XYZ file of C-alpha atoms in Angstrom:
611
model
C -20.006 -28.389 -6.133
C -16.327 -29.019 -6.970
C -13.757 -30.012 -4.337
C -12.129 -26.594 -4.664
C -15.404 -24.800 -3.940
C -16.110 -27.084 -0.973
C -12.713 -26.291 0.552
C -13.193 -22.588 -0.193
C -16.638 -22.544 1.453
C -15.235 -24.357 4.494
C -12.319 -21.947 4.938
C -13.989 -18.661 3.970
C -17.742 -19.241 4.294
C -20.697 -18.794 1.990
C -20.657 -15.861 -0.456
C -22.538 -12.758 0.661
C -24.864 -10.658 -1.464
C -23.841 -7.101 -2.263
C -26.809 -5.757 -0.310
C -25.424 -7.455 2.832
C -22.486 -5.030 2.927
C -24.037 -2.936 5.718
C -24.080 -6.008 7.961
C -20.314 -6.406 7.500
C -19.524 -2.969 8.868
C -18.010 -2.598 12.314
C -19.456 -1.099 15.457
C -17.150 0.897 17.709
C -16.423 -2.015 20.052
C -15.206 -4.354 17.312
C -13.456 -1.615 15.336
C -11.521 -0.550 18.431
C -10.234 -4.102 18.822
C -9.047 -4.818 15.279
C -7.895 -1.303 14.304
C -6.134 -0.491 17.594
C -4.233 -3.739 18.141
C -1.018 -2.366 16.574
C -1.084 0.852 18.586
C -2.009 -0.847 21.887
C 0.589 -3.586 21.447
C 3.251 -0.846 21.254
C 2.805 -0.333 25.007
C 4.526 -3.686 25.477
C 7.839 -2.328 24.119
C 7.558 1.492 23.836
C 8.544 2.333 27.459
C 11.374 -0.201 27.266
C 12.802 1.499 24.173
C 13.136 4.767 26.132
C 15.027 3.071 28.982
C 17.368 1.216 26.594
C 18.605 4.553 25.199
C 18.890 6.196 28.641
C 20.743 3.150 30.022
C 23.687 3.958 27.706
C 24.445 6.824 30.127
C 23.413 5.473 33.526
C 20.440 4.226 35.517
C 20.558 7.689 37.117
C 19.200 9.013 33.819
C 16.011 6.959 34.097
C 14.092 9.858 35.627
C 14.204 11.497 32.209
C 11.750 8.811 31.076
C 8.970 10.745 32.838
C 9.301 14.044 30.918
C 9.986 12.051 27.746
C 6.693 10.218 28.327
C 4.957 13.585 28.652
C 6.446 14.582 25.294
C 5.129 11.361 23.741
C 1.677 12.109 25.194
C 1.758 15.629 23.693
C 2.548 14.145 20.277
C -0.158 11.503 20.770
C -2.710 14.233 21.552
C -1.664 16.194 18.458
C -1.953 13.071 16.273
C -5.340 12.088 17.687
C -6.737 15.606 17.168
C -5.243 15.768 13.687
C -6.575 12.396 12.575
C -10.014 13.262 13.989
C -9.988 16.263 11.666
C -8.805 14.051 8.796
C -11.653 11.590 9.446
C -14.287 14.329 9.175
C -12.577 15.969 6.182
C -11.955 12.690 4.305
C -14.665 10.197 5.352
C -13.981 8.066 2.253
C -10.830 6.784 3.983
C -7.280 6.894 2.684
C -5.886 8.904 5.602
C -2.465 10.399 4.952
C -2.588 9.447 1.256
C -5.770 11.426 0.604
C -4.650 14.422 2.689
C -1.207 14.656 1.082
C -2.541 14.079 -2.453
C -5.180 16.792 -2.182
C -3.140 19.427 -0.344
C 0.508 18.750 -1.225
C 0.213 17.157 -4.661
C -0.021 13.645 -6.047
C 3.675 12.798 -5.571
C 3.560 13.555 -1.853
C 0.348 11.557 -1.671
C 2.030 8.608 -3.369
C 4.991 8.846 -0.976
C 2.583 8.717 1.973
C 0.563 5.873 0.455
C 3.618 3.841 -0.546
C 5.215 4.312 2.889
C 2.088 3.065 4.630
C 1.701 0.044 2.335
C 5.282 -0.998 3.098
C 4.746 -0.295 6.796
C 1.668 -2.549 6.940
C 3.679 -5.392 5.401
C 6.395 -4.812 8.012
C 3.740 -4.696 10.742
C 2.472 -8.150 9.840
C 5.926 -9.701 9.403
C 7.468 -8.238 12.554
C 4.416 -8.718 14.786
C 3.889 -12.340 13.793
C 7.621 -13.079 14.107
C 7.581 -11.591 17.620
C 4.590 -13.755 18.488
C 6.338 -16.839 17.098
C 9.415 -16.001 19.205
C 7.206 -15.764 22.296
C 5.746 -19.208 21.539
C 9.156 -20.815 20.973
C 10.493 -19.157 24.154
C 7.720 -20.811 26.154
C 8.265 -24.122 24.338
C 12.000 -24.318 23.429
C 11.495 -27.598 21.564
C 9.625 -25.631 18.869
C 12.493 -23.199 18.232
C 13.689 -24.947 15.008
C 10.177 -24.452 13.621
C 9.845 -20.721 14.413
C 9.696 -19.707 10.727
C 7.049 -22.348 9.989
C 5.020 -21.192 13.014
C 5.197 -17.560 11.849
C 4.077 -18.521 8.324
C 1.169 -20.581 9.709
C 0.109 -17.649 11.912
C 0.038 -15.336 8.866
C -2.056 -17.876 6.943
C -4.534 -18.183 9.854
C -4.916 -14.399 10.202
C -5.277 -14.068 6.407
C -8.063 -16.666 6.340
C -9.846 -14.983 9.255
C -9.820 -11.672 7.388
C -11.018 -13.334 4.181
C -14.080 -14.494 6.128
C -15.130 -10.850 6.504
C -14.646 -7.964 8.890
C -17.428 -8.804 11.319
C -16.439 -12.436 11.779
C -12.720 -11.737 12.159
C -13.416 -8.868 14.575
C -15.631 -11.089 16.730
C -12.861 -13.679 17.083
C -9.903 -11.311 17.438
C -11.522 -8.829 19.839
C -11.203 -11.076 22.904
C -7.379 -11.166 23.131
C -7.160 -7.390 22.605
C -9.577 -6.544 25.418
C -8.013 -9.170 27.695
C -4.643 -7.465 27.161
C -6.136 -4.055 28.017
C -7.758 -5.492 31.152
C -4.511 -7.193 32.169
C -2.500 -3.958 31.915
C -5.186 -1.900 33.647
C -5.135 -4.423 36.500
C -1.326 -4.179 36.583
C -1.390 -0.366 36.700
C -4.192 -0.146 39.280
C -2.566 -2.694 41.598
C 0.855 -1.110 41.135
C -0.455 2.396 41.915
C -2.383 1.041 44.898
C 0.825 -0.423 46.333
C 2.623 2.879 45.742
C -0.113 5.073 47.261
C -0.594 2.850 50.328
C 3.135 2.785 51.020
C 3.546 -0.949 50.432
C 6.237 -0.174 47.855
C 8.827 2.554 48.170
C 10.727 3.902 45.218
C 13.531 1.520 44.292
C 14.973 3.764 41.614
C 18.395 5.254 42.457
C 17.638 8.131 40.092
C 16.312 11.230 41.861
C 13.831 13.211 39.845
C 15.277 16.494 38.583
C 18.930 15.800 39.370
C 21.279 16.516 36.443
C 23.186 13.521 35.082
C 26.708 13.669 33.696
C 26.933 12.721 30.019
C 23.298 13.447 29.197
C 22.769 15.536 26.059
C 19.916 16.977 24.074
C 20.774 14.599 21.240
C 20.468 11.565 23.529
C 17.162 12.797 24.959
C 15.807 13.312 21.472
C 16.954 9.816 20.520
C 15.166 8.379 23.587
C 12.071 10.404 22.707
C 12.050 9.120 19.122
C 12.444 5.545 20.397
C 9.521 6.038 22.787
C 7.414 7.275 19.885
C 7.392 3.693 18.602
C 4.386 3.403 20.926
C 2.459 5.546 18.412
C 2.680 3.148 15.445
C -0.777 2.237 14.190
C -2.497 5.458 15.295
C -3.309 6.305 11.655
C -5.050 2.990 10.860
C -8.547 4.166 11.860
C -8.437 7.123 9.443
C -7.572 4.712 6.612
C -10.525 2.437 7.418
C -13.409 4.896 7.938
C -15.647 3.163 5.320
C -15.540 -0.024 7.435
C -17.578 1.610 10.230
C -21.334 1.488 10.667
C -23.197 4.707 9.853
C -22.507 7.510 10.641
C -19.044 6.353 9.629
C -17.105 9.526 10.394
C -18.587 10.054 13.867
C -18.095 6.419 14.866
C -14.520 6.426 13.559
C -13.697 9.673 15.378
C -15.147 8.345 18.633
C -13.192 5.101 18.278
C -9.990 7.063 17.622
C -10.547 9.151 20.760
C -11.150 6.020 22.861
C -8.030 4.375 21.460
C -5.960 7.474 22.202
C -7.261 7.613 25.779
C -6.522 3.932 26.443
C -3.070 4.220 24.867
C -2.261 7.320 26.952
C -3.379 5.650 30.202
C -1.488 2.415 29.579
C 1.691 4.131 28.365
C 1.801 6.661 31.218
C 1.019 4.046 33.865
C 3.683 1.632 32.638
C 6.380 4.333 32.366
C 5.665 5.635 35.906
C 5.588 2.184 37.529
C 8.734 1.067 35.745
C 10.500 4.178 37.077
C 9.097 3.785 40.615
C 9.981 0.109 40.874
C 13.497 0.814 39.555
C 13.305 -1.692 36.728
C 16.309 -1.883 34.411
C 16.117 -3.288 30.840
C 17.529 -6.764 30.405
C 18.333 -8.864 27.344
C 16.815 -11.926 29.033
C 13.446 -10.501 30.114
C 11.169 -7.696 28.989
C 10.508 -4.671 31.160
C 6.786 -5.486 31.177
C 7.532 -9.011 32.422
C 9.736 -7.689 35.230
C 7.077 -5.152 36.251
C 4.406 -7.865 36.334
C 6.628 -10.024 38.534
C 7.241 -7.106 40.920
C 3.553 -6.251 41.273
C 1.938 -9.717 41.270
C 4.803 -12.129 41.799
C 5.132 -15.024 39.386
C 1.593 -16.274 39.870
C -1.544 -16.539 37.759
C -1.812 -12.800 37.025
C 1.827 -12.675 35.900
C 1.301 -15.474 33.375
C -2.024 -13.946 32.317
C -0.179 -10.729 31.416
C 2.498 -12.670 29.536
C -0.003 -14.715 27.538
C -2.164 -11.722 26.572
C 0.979 -9.750 25.648
C 2.128 -12.532 23.314
C -1.355 -12.707 21.770
C -1.630 -8.987 21.087
C 1.845 -8.907 19.555
C 0.570 -11.485 17.068
C -2.777 -9.739 16.563
C -1.087 -6.369 15.969
C -0.736 -7.770 12.462
C -4.495 -7.532 12.074
C -4.305 -3.732 11.962
C -2.366 -4.145 8.724
C -4.978 -6.531 7.341
C -7.717 -3.997 8.136
C -6.000 -0.908 6.714
C -3.860 -2.237 3.814
C -6.788 -3.381 1.592
C -8.623 -0.052 1.928
C -5.501 1.983 1.207
C -4.783 -0.258 -1.794
C -8.396 0.275 -2.918
C -8.001 4.064 -2.817
C -4.729 3.878 -4.770
C -6.260 1.483 -7.314
C -9.334 3.691 -7.661
C -6.984 6.513 -8.650
C -5.267 4.098 -11.090
C -1.975 3.907 -9.185
C -2.347 0.223 -8.282
C -3.735 -2.718 -10.283
C -7.505 -2.583 -10.737
C -8.139 -5.996 -9.092
C -7.537 -4.278 -5.724
C -10.906 -2.530 -6.156
C -12.839 -5.812 -6.388
C -14.723 -7.205 -3.396
C -14.520 -10.929 -2.743
C -17.143 -13.491 -1.760
C -17.302 -12.114 1.792
C -17.412 -8.476 0.622
C -13.862 -7.708 1.746
C -11.125 -6.543 -0.622
C -9.736 -10.060 -0.916
C -6.925 -9.261 -3.345
C -5.469 -6.743 -0.902
C -5.737 -9.207 2.000
C -4.080 -12.035 0.036
C -1.332 -9.742 -1.303
C -0.489 -8.530 2.197
C -0.348 -12.102 3.481
C 1.918 -13.268 0.635
C 4.405 -10.392 0.941
C 4.536 -10.830 4.720
C 5.311 -14.549 4.330
C 8.047 -13.758 1.799
C 9.566 -11.222 4.223
C 9.498 -13.737 7.091
C 11.167 -16.444 4.971
C 13.821 -14.129 3.487
C 14.812 -12.745 6.909
C 14.378 -16.149 8.592
C 11.847 -14.852 11.085
C 14.344 -12.343 12.508
C 13.161 -8.900 11.428
C 15.000 -6.730 13.987
C 16.846 -4.954 11.173
C 13.505 -3.880 9.696
C 12.014 -2.422 12.886
C 13.576 1.067 12.391
C 11.871 1.149 8.980
C 8.641 1.053 10.990
C 9.331 4.576 12.187
C 10.090 5.862 8.705
C 7.008 4.097 7.319
C 4.834 5.675 10.006
C 6.305 9.107 10.732
C 6.823 10.054 7.097
C 3.035 9.800 6.435
C 2.431 11.437 9.841
C 4.540 14.421 8.767
C 2.959 14.673 5.319
C -0.615 14.398 6.631
C -0.004 17.056 9.305
C 1.603 19.362 6.749
C -1.263 18.769 4.326
C -3.821 19.718 6.973
C -1.820 22.895 7.750
C -2.142 23.967 4.108
C -5.814 22.964 4.034
C -6.690 25.163 7.045
C -4.583 28.046 5.756
C -6.242 27.840 2.331
C -9.875 27.316 3.339
C -9.870 29.117 6.740
C -13.134 27.669 8.138
C -14.549 28.751 11.485
C -12.083 27.976 14.305
C -9.339 27.156 11.804
C -6.466 28.796 13.705
C -6.582 26.388 16.663
C -6.658 23.427 14.254
C -3.762 25.041 12.372
C -1.685 25.253 15.581
C -2.424 21.623 16.501
C -1.276 20.400 13.083
C 1.739 22.714 13.096
C 2.953 21.317 16.440
C 2.352 17.752 15.250
C 4.148 18.332 11.940
C 7.207 19.862 13.614
C 7.497 17.023 16.160
C 7.005 14.299 13.527
C 9.567 15.926 11.224
C 12.019 16.161 14.111
C 11.561 12.449 14.867
C 12.180 11.593 11.205
C 15.422 13.588 11.224
C 16.518 11.880 14.457
C 15.910 8.441 12.980
C 17.855 9.223 9.821
C 20.758 10.715 11.811
C 20.992 8.085 14.568
C 20.014 4.960 12.625
C 20.984 5.757 9.056
C 22.564 2.333 8.473
C 19.225 0.716 9.267
C 16.838 3.122 7.498
C 18.777 4.139 4.377
C 16.833 1.520 2.422
C 13.769 3.749 2.781
C 15.535 6.424 0.677
C 15.895 3.857 -2.102
C 12.754 1.768 -1.752
C 10.078 4.478 -1.363
C 11.078 6.296 -4.614
C 10.963 2.915 -6.407
C 7.431 2.326 -5.104
C 6.371 5.811 -6.262
C 7.936 5.131 -9.679
C 5.933 1.890 -9.893
C 2.748 3.844 -9.093
C 3.475 6.267 -11.943
C 4.191 3.447 -14.409
C 0.870 1.791 -13.562
C -0.992 5.104 -13.818
C 0.562 5.902 -17.217
C -0.466 2.500 -18.524
C -4.099 2.992 -17.486
C -4.187 6.442 -19.090
C -2.860 5.045 -22.376
C -5.385 2.191 -22.289
C -8.282 4.588 -21.634
C -7.168 6.802 -24.509
C -7.162 3.858 -26.938
C -10.489 2.414 -25.776
C -12.441 5.676 -25.739
C -14.970 6.052 -28.595
C -17.578 8.485 -29.866
C -20.958 7.209 -28.600
C -22.816 9.180 -31.271
C -21.467 6.824 -33.939
C -24.277 4.673 -35.463
C -23.815 0.940 -36.066
C -27.322 -0.153 -37.100
C -26.735 0.515 -40.798
C -24.337 -2.426 -41.143
C -25.504 -5.600 -42.940
C -27.007 -8.354 -40.782
C -27.105 -12.109 -41.256
C -28.940 -15.181 -39.902
C -27.225 -16.532 -36.770
C -27.670 -16.357 -32.963
C -24.686 -14.410 -31.657
C -24.109 -13.416 -28.019
C -21.600 -10.667 -27.194
C -20.696 -10.211 -23.492
C -19.935 -6.535 -22.890
C -18.460 -4.716 -19.889
C -18.943 -1.190 -21.194
C -18.825 0.899 -24.348
C -15.284 0.816 -25.753
C -13.421 0.292 -29.027
C -13.087 -3.379 -28.129
C -16.871 -3.728 -27.857
C -17.392 -1.723 -31.041
C -15.127 -4.053 -33.006
C -16.848 -7.134 -31.566
C -20.368 -5.821 -32.308
C -19.394 -5.055 -35.900
C -18.036 -8.568 -36.327
C -21.133 -10.131 -34.748
C -23.440 -8.171 -37.066
C -21.405 -9.341 -40.040
C -22.194 -12.990 -39.319
C -25.768 -12.738 -38.002
C -28.861 -10.586 -37.908
C -29.710 -11.928 -34.469
C -27.108 -10.382 -32.156
C -27.648 -10.064 -28.408
C -25.319 -8.010 -26.213
C -25.213 -9.155 -22.568
C -24.176 -6.946 -19.669
C -23.677 -8.344 -16.136
C -24.199 -5.586 -13.561
C -23.394 -5.722 -9.858
C -25.849 -2.984 -8.865
C -29.103 -1.518 -10.202
C -27.315 1.795 -10.744
C -24.656 0.284 -13.029
C -27.371 -1.470 -15.075
C -29.394 1.724 -15.410
C -26.324 3.674 -16.573
C -25.395 0.978 -19.088
C -28.903 0.855 -20.561
C -28.926 4.639 -20.928
C -25.498 4.761 -22.612
C -26.363 1.837 -24.904
C -29.552 3.530 -26.025
C -27.662 6.745 -26.779
C -25.019 4.821 -28.749
C -27.754 3.379 -31.024
C -26.031 0.209 -32.208
C -29.143 -1.534 -33.511
C -28.272 -4.474 -31.218
C -30.511 -5.585 -28.362
C -28.957 -5.300 -24.900
C -29.853 -7.755 -22.124
C -28.824 -6.680 -18.621
C -28.522 -9.204 -15.768
C -28.128 -8.236 -12.109
C -25.536 -10.419 -10.346
C -26.207 -10.480 -6.605
C -22.978 -12.315 -5.857
C -20.713 -10.166 -8.078
C -20.034 -13.132 -10.366
C -19.839 -12.682 -14.127
C -19.380 -16.326 -15.087
C -22.431 -17.889 -13.377
C -25.222 -15.563 -14.666
C -23.635 -15.411 -18.145
C -23.442 -19.219 -18.253
C -27.119 -19.564 -17.265
C -28.155 -17.044 -19.938
C -26.224 -18.874 -22.638
C -27.792 -22.185 -21.539
C -31.247 -20.640 -21.946
C -30.465 -19.312 -25.440
C -28.825 -22.614 -26.399
C -31.908 -24.599 -25.346
C -34.166 -22.492 -27.568
C -31.645 -22.546 -30.436
C -31.411 -26.348 -30.318
C -35.151 -26.600 -30.850
C -34.833 -24.666 -34.113
C -31.573 -26.396 -35.136
C -29.637 -23.135 -34.909
C -26.066 -22.570 -33.790
C -25.086 -20.269 -30.944
C -21.925 -18.229 -31.246
C -20.375 -16.324 -28.372
C -18.152 -13.466 -29.536
C -15.662 -12.529 -26.816
C -14.243 -8.984 -26.933
C -10.674 -8.914 -25.605
C -7.814 -6.447 -25.759
C -4.152 -7.427 -25.572
C -1.518 -5.208 -23.986
C 1.667 -4.257 -25.786
C 3.947 -5.329 -22.933
C 3.523 -8.689 -21.208
C 3.598 -7.279 -17.672
C 0.733 -4.874 -18.454
C -1.634 -7.855 -18.517
C -1.202 -8.294 -14.760
C -2.769 -4.863 -14.256
C -6.123 -5.942 -15.687
C -8.828 -8.407 -14.733
C -8.567 -11.544 -16.854
C -12.350 -12.011 -17.079
C -12.442 -12.719 -20.833
C -9.723 -15.365 -20.563
C -11.465 -17.115 -17.656
C -14.860 -17.042 -19.399
C -13.418 -18.340 -22.669
C -11.531 -21.162 -20.919
C -14.628 -22.193 -18.981
C -16.928 -22.163 -22.026
C -14.459 -24.101 -24.174
C -14.510 -26.909 -21.604
C -18.211 -26.918 -20.724
C -20.354 -25.501 -23.568
C -21.279 -26.943 -26.950
C -21.121 -23.587 -28.659
C -19.003 -21.711 -31.168
C -16.614 -19.396 -29.367
C -14.940 -16.521 -31.180
C -12.424 -14.062 -29.763
C -12.169 -10.632 -31.357
C -8.732 -9.301 -30.356
C -7.947 -5.637 -29.974
C -4.223 -4.935 -29.697
C -3.156 -1.880 -27.746
C -0.410 0.157 -29.392
C 1.037 1.736 -26.254
């Protein structure tokens, strides 16, 4: 084994067989931890965001945080109910992208999908940067290395996710549940002190008293800021295929549990912060001040601080769980490069995981670990898909009208109106910070269309008539092996060339599943090329290893009869250089490997695309 493979095995683990995929799926306990970390971590700053807006008027306005919290809970309930319906209607995953594409049209679907992809990158960059800031605040000597710490944290989380869902969930679940336990303990102890009279209200604001200077616009701004606690709610609907069977029921149950925990934590924190009269400060978080009031600055206080810092870092893992599956769905529809559909050694969508990690690192370096200017883009990246998915479900119920559809229609209508209102508020109040979304999201959608057009042109040029007969062509005396990935014009040209130099031509197909092999054998028989097809099942989804072993076997027999072995490699070349990045480079890798390791004749039959 090479040094590279040894390092890879050490970091990622042994490769898993395709039939081990079921073992990599998540139960509800693990899924709740890794898919809810973003949403649950929002409790650490959501209530504070409400108070920061209200504080611009007066501390007397803090009582408005209670009805605002109720409004947030109403929206949370609407989102949870809506995404439960989406899970059952679209169990293949994809969430807002699938809903918007099917019910509103492909462009709206691409807007939703592109917004979420960008949002997941922001989630990783901002969450890890916040965690790095928490570490450097505790250890000021490390402050000059905050960017390096953030980059290292992204690399660690990336490697954990490359090891597979089950393994990463097992490791990352502990901090998430410790955070939930810490906040539940804080809320229970705080409420106990309130109910037993040990703590009297310290807030100068009297509930229900009007406050001079307050306006509907300001209340709506505070409400939209508080809705930052809802980021990450959609992640479970994007990752339904990651659940153990029955996937949809387990995902829906997990979503309901997450919504309940989020509602309890958010409501409890908002009430206690109001009761204890805590005012936002630039030097200390509201959650830290509440912990100090309830427990004093003892063990429980530091336990809350440590678990809060950990979950802020691990909120990034929600992005690593949802981004690859969303990228897979886009790539399956030919709107993203095809490599995003490939599973890696550990059966995860490794290309999506690595891409997310790389873009997050670039974002951290470019903004020097300070991503405050990007946080408002969170809301646009989240509430734009929220609005589109709710609207899509409205049209779905109105069009199909299943039993009990009207109640579902009302739930989605309320959710869509609230989400749209929040979007408008963000664009009006924070336009200088979110205007980039108006430029960047259309560019992402344009990129999707360019990729899709390329794939359509390629398919048009590669498509052939399978009824065409090739067995009438002249044959000659040579052992020729032609690796094939399907029946295309590239393969046709290569088979014709192989038959022109030998009467002993063997086509080799490497299949990753029995079904793909069966389909290939059937199509090959119908095509009637006059060339024998050998199909090999690759348990580890590798093309190179089984093909290399097959060639070694043929070469051994050919050497005994003093014959030469020729491998004819079919390969198409794109018209534009950047198109090549949209395709797997299997032929190039195989040719390079064989040139260095095999004593064979290697021939490439090029097929140049015209568009």
